[in-house]
Short mmCIF file of C-alpha atoms in Angstrom, two decimals:
data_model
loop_
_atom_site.label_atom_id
_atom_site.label_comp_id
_atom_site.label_asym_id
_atom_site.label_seq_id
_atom_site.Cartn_x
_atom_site.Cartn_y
_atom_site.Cartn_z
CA UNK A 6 -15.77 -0.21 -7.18
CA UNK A 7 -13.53 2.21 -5.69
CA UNK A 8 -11.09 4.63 -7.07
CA UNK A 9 -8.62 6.90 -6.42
CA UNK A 10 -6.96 10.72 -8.37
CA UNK A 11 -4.12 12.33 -7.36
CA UNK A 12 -4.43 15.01 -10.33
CA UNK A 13 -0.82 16.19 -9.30
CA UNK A 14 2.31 14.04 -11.10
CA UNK A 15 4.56 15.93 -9.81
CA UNK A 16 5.15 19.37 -6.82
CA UNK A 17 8.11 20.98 -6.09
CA UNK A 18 7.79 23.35 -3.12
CA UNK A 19 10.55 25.23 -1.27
CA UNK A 20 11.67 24.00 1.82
CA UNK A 21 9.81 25.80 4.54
CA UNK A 22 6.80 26.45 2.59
CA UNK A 23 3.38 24.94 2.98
CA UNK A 24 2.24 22.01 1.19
CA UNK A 25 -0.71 20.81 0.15
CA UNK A 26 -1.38 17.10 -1.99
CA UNK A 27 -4.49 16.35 -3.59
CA UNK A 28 -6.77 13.07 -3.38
CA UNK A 29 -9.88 12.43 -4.95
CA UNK A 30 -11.99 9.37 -4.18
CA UNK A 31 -14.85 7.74 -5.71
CA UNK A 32 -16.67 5.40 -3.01
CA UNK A 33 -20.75 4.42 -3.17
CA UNK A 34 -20.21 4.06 0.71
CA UNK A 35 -18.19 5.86 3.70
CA UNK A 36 -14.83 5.19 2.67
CA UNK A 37 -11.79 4.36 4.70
CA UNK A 38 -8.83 6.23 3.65
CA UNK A 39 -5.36 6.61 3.89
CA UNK A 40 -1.62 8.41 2.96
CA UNK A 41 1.04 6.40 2.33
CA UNK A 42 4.72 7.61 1.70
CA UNK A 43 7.32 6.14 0.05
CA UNK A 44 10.91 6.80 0.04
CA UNK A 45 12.68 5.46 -3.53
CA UNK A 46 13.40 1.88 -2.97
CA UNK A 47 11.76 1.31 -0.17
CA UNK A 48 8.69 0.41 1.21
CA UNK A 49 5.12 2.31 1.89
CA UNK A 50 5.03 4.25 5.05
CA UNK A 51 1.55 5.06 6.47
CA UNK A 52 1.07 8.84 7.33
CA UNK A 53 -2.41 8.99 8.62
CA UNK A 54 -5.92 7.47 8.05
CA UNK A 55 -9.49 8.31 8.32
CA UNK A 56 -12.11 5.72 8.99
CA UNK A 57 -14.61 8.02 11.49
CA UNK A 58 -15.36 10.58 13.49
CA UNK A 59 -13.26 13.80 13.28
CA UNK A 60 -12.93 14.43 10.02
CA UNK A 61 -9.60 16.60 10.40
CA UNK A 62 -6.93 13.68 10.89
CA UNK A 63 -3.20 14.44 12.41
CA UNK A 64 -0.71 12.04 11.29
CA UNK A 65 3.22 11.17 11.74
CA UNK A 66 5.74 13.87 10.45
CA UNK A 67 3.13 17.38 10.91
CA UNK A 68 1.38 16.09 8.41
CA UNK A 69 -2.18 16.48 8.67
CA UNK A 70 -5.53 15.38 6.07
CA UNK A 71 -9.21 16.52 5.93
CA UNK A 72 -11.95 14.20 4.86
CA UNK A 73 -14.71 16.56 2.92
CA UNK A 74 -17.74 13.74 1.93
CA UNK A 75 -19.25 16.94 -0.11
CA UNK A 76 -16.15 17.13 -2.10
CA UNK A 77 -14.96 13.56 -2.36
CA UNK A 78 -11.60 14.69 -1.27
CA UNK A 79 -8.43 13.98 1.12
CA UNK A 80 -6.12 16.55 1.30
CA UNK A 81 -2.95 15.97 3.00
CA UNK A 82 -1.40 19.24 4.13
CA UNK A 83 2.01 20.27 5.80
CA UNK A 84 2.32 23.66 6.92
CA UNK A 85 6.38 23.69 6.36
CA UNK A 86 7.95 21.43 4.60
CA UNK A 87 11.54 19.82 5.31
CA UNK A 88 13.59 18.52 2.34
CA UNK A 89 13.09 15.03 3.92
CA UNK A 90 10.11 15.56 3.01
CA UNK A 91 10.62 14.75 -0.81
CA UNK A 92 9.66 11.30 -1.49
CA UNK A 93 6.09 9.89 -3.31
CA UNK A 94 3.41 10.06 -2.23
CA UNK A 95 -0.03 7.72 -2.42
CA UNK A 96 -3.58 8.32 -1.54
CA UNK A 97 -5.49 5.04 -1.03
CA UNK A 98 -9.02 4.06 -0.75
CA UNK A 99 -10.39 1.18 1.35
CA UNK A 100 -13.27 -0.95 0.91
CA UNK A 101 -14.15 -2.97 3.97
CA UNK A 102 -15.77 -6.23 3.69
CA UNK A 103 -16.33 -7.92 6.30
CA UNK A 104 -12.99 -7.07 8.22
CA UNK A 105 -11.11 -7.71 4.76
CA UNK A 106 -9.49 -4.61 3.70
CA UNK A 107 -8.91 -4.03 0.73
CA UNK A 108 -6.64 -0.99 -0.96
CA UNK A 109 -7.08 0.96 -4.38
CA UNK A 110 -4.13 3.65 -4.35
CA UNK A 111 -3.94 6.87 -6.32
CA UNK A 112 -1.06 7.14 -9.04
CA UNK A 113 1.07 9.28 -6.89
CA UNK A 114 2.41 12.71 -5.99
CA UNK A 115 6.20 12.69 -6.25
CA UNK A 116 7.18 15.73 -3.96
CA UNK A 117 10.47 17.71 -4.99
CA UNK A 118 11.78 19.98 -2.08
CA UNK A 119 13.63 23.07 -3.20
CA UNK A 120 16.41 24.56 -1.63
CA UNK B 20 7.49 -3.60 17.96
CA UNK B 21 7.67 -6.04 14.95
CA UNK B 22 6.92 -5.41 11.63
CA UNK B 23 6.45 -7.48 8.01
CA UNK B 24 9.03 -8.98 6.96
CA UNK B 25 9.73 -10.29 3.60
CA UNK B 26 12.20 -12.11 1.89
CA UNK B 27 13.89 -12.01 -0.01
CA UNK B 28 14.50 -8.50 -0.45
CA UNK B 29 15.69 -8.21 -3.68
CA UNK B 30 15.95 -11.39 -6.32
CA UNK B 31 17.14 -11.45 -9.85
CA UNK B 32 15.66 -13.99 -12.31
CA UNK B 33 16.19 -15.27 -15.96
CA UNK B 34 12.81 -15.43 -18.06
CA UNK B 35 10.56 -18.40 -17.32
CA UNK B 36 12.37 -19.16 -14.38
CA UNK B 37 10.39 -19.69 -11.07
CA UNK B 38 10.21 -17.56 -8.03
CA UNK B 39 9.02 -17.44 -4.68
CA UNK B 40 8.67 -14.92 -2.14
CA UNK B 41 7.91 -14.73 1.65
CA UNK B 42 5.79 -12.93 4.13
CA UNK B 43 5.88 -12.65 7.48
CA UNK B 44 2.79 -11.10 9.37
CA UNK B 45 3.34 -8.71 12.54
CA UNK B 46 2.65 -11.36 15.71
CA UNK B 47 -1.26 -11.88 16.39
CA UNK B 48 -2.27 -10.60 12.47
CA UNK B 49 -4.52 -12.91 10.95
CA UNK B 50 -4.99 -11.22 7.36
CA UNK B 51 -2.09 -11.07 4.86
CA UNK B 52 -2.35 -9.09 1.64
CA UNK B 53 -0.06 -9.14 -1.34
CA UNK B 54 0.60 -5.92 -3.93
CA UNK B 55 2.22 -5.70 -6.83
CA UNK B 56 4.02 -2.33 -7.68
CA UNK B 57 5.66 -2.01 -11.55
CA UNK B 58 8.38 0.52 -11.80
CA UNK B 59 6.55 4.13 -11.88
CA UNK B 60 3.45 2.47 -11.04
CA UNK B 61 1.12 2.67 -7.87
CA UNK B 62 0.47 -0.61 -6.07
CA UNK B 63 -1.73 -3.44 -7.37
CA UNK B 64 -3.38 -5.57 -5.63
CA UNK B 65 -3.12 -8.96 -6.07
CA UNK B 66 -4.93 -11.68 -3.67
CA UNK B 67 -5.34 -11.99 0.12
CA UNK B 68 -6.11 -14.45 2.74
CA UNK B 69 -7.55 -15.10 6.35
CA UNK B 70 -6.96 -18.11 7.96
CA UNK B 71 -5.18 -19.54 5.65
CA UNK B 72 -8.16 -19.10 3.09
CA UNK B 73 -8.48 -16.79 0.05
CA UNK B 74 -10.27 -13.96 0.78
CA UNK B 75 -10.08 -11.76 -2.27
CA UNK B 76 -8.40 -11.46 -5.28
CA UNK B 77 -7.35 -8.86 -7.78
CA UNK B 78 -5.34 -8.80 -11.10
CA UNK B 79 -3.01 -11.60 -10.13
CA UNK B 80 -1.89 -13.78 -13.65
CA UNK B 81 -2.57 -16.94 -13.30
CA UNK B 82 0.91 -18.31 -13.69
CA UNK B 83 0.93 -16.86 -9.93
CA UNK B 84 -0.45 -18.64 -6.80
CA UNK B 85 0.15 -17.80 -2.98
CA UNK B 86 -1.17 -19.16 0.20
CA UNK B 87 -1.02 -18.98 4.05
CA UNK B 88 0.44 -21.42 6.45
CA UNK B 89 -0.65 -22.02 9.83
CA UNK B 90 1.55 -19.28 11.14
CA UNK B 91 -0.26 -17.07 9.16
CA UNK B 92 2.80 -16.24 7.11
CA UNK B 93 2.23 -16.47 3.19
CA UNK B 94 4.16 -17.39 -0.10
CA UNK B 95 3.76 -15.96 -3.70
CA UNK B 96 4.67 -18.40 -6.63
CA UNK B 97 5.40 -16.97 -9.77
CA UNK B 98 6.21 -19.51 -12.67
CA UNK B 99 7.61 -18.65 -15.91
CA UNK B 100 8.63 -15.47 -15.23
CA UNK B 101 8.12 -12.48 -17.85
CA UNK B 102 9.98 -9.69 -18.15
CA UNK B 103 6.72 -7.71 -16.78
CA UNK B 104 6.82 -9.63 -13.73
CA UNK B 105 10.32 -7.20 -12.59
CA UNK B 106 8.05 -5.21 -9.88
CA UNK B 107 8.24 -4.55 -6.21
CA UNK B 108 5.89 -6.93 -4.42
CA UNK B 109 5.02 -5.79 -0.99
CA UNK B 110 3.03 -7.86 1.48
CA UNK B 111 1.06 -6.15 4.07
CA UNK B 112 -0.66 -8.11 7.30
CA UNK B 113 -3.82 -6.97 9.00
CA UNK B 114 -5.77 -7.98 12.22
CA UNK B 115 -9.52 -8.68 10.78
CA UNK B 116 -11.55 -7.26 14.08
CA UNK B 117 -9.11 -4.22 13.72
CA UNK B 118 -12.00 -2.04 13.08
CA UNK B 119 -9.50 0.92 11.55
CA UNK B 120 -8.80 -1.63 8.95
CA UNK B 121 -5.70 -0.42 8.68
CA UNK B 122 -3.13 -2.26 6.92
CA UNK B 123 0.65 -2.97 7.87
CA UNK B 124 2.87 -3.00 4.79
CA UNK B 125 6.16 -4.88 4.62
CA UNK B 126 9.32 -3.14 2.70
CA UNK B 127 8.67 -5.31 -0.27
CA UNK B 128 10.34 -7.54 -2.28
CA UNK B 129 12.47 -6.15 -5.56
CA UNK B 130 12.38 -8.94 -8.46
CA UNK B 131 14.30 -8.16 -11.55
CA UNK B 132 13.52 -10.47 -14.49
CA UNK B 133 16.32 -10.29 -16.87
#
């Protein structure tokens, strides 16, 4: 079965800095994987996904992820970060089956943006 | 373009009460998938279907069923409501021969059990 750390609870960066969210996955195949963002209260927002190919992914907002097989990790990165920016964030793994998907999401990052 | 949309969107409930919510796929999806998320919590999932038959299921209690019509939208029963049931329970739709497998989540519904 599939599963998903996000070692990181909690990361408060400054606005305009770089960020940079962990994800670690555990997979027996190639996985499919994803960043989800959610604002309190509402619902989950997809920022990118990897499922082939290029393993440096560009998603919506400048945010941007690298699939590393040899490190079971997905990264999400943001060079500068905007204090719209602050909201939680979740890693997900996906197991496909036969065209079912099927999601097992990280814990969370909740991102604080500093003045 | 269209989205999920589920209602309703927020829906306050005594114990053992009875609840349903709604799902409505994006036009053309096929695959509709239903997550529970507890307060703090990351999403669970719970069951989903294709063509209006189960195609997985996760930790859903049993005192909870769902299904899919034949406009691919979907209902989740809850009966006798806990107090552990308060989550927010999003529905997400998917297109099966989408080979991204990428799934479309809905805004959720909020339940309160009081």
């Amino acid at each position: 079965a599939q599963s998903v750390t996000q070692p990181d609870i909690h990361i408060t960066v400054s606005e305009g800095a770089s960020l940079e969210l962990r994800c670690n996955y555990s997979y027996g195949a190639t996985p499919y994987l994803f960043w989800y963002v959610q604002s309190p209260g509402q619902g989950l927002q997809l920022l990118l996904k990897y499922f082939s190919g290029d393993t440096l992914v560009q998603g919506i907002k400048g945010f941007e992820a690298e699939f590393k097989r040899s490190q079971s990790s997905f990264n999400l990165r943001k060079p500068s970060v905007h204090w719209s920016d602050a909201a939680e964030y979740f890693c997900a793994v996906g197991a496909r089956n036969t065209g079912f998907q099927k999601l097992v999401f990280g814990t969370g990052t909740r991102l604080l943006v500093s003045p | 373009a269209a989205g999920v949309i589920q209602s309703p969107r927020h829906l306050i409930k005594e114990k053992r009460e009875t609840a349903t919510l709604k799902c409505y796929p994006i036009p053309r999806h096929d695959t509709v998938y239903w997550y529970q998320q507890g307060p703090g919590q990351d999403p669970q999932f719970l069951i989903s279907f294709y063509e209006k038959m189960q195609s997985d299921k996760g930790s859903i209690p049993d005192r909870f069923s769902a299904q899919q019509f034949s406009d691919y939208h979907s209902e989740l029963n809850m009966s006798s409501l806990e107090l552990g049931d308060s989550a927010l329970y999003f529905c997400a739709s998917s297109l099966y021969q989408d080979p991204t497998g990428e799934l479309f989540f809905g805004e959720g519904s909020r339940l309160t059990v009081l």
